[in-house]
C-alpha atoms as one frame of an Amber mdcrd trajectory, in Angstrom:
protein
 -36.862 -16.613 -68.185 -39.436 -15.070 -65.830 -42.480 -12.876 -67.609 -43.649
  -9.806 -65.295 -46.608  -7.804 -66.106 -46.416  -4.892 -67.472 -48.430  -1.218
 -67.203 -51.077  -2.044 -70.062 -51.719  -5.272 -68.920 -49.776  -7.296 -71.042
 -46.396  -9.646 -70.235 -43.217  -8.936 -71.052 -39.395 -10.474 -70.213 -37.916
  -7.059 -69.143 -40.592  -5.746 -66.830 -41.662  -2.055 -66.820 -44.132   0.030
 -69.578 -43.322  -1.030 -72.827 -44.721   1.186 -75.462 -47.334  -0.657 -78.171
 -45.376  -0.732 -81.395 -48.266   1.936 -82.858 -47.744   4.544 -80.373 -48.645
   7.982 -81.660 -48.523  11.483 -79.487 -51.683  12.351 -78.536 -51.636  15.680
 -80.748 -50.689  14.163 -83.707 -54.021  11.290 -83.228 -56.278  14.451 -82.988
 -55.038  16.131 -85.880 -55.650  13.251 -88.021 -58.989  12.564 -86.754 -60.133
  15.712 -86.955 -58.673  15.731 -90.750 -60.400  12.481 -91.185 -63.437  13.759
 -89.866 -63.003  16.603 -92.521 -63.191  14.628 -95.374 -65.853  12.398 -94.070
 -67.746  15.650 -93.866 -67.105  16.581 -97.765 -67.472  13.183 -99.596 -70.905
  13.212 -97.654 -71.773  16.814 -98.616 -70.540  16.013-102.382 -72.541  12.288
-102.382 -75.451  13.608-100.663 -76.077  17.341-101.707 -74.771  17.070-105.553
 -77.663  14.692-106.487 -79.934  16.104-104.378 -79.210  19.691-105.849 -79.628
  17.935-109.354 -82.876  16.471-108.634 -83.503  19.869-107.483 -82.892  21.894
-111.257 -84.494  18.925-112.564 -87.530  18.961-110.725 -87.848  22.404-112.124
 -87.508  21.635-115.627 -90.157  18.941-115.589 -92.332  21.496-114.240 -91.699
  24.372-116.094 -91.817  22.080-119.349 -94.577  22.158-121.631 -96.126  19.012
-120.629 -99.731  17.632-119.059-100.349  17.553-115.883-100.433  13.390-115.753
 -97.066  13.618-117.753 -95.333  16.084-115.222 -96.527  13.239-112.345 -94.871
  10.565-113.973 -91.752  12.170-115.122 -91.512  13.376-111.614 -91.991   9.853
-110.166 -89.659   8.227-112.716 -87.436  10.928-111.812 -87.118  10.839-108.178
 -88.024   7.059-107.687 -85.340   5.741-109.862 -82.079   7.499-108.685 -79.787
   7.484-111.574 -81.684   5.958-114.676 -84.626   8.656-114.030 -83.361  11.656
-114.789 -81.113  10.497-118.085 -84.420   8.910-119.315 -86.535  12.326-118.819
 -83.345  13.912-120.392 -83.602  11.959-123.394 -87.338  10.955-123.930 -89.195
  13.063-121.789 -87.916  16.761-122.399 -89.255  18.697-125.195 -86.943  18.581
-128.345 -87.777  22.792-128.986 -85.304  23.166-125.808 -82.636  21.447-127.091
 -82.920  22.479-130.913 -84.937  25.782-130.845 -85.921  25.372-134.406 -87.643
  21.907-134.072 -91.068  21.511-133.666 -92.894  18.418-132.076
């Protein structure tokens, strides 16, 4: 039994090309990378823009909220230097109760 080389470099017992066994039309390997790329392109816009939006509305509530100046420093520091904790502590210790029950007072 005599091996010959083949076209892609490899051996084989029949001689000639022999297609890999994973051999895909060029058309159909662009569509799915460029579907692939797609999606790669959303799950980074919804990982990296959601948060970053959130941080955004609650950067404004910390500011907007009736607090001191040294308070609104630290609640923004908590909130932006401690990605998920942060913002669900300000949510439930730092906000002002009158927002969340109008008729409450501190």
């Amino acid at each position: 039994m005599s091996y010959e080389p083949n076209y892609q470099g490899g051996y084989s017992n029949q001689g000639g090309y022999q297609p890999p066994n994973t051999y895909r039309a060029p058309d159909a390997a662009r569509r799915e990378s460029t579907g692939t790329i797609i999606w790669h392109l959303i799950l980074v816009a919804i990982t990296v823009l959601v948060p970053f939006v959130g941080h955004i509305i609650g950067t404004v509530l910390i500011l907007t909220d009736r607090l001191t100046t040294l308070e609104k420093i630290l609640w923004l520091a908590v909130f932006w230097f401690i990605p998920v904790i942060g913002p669900i502590l300000y949510l439930w210790l730092g906000q002002k109760r009158n927002r969340l029950i109008p008729g409450l007072h501190d």
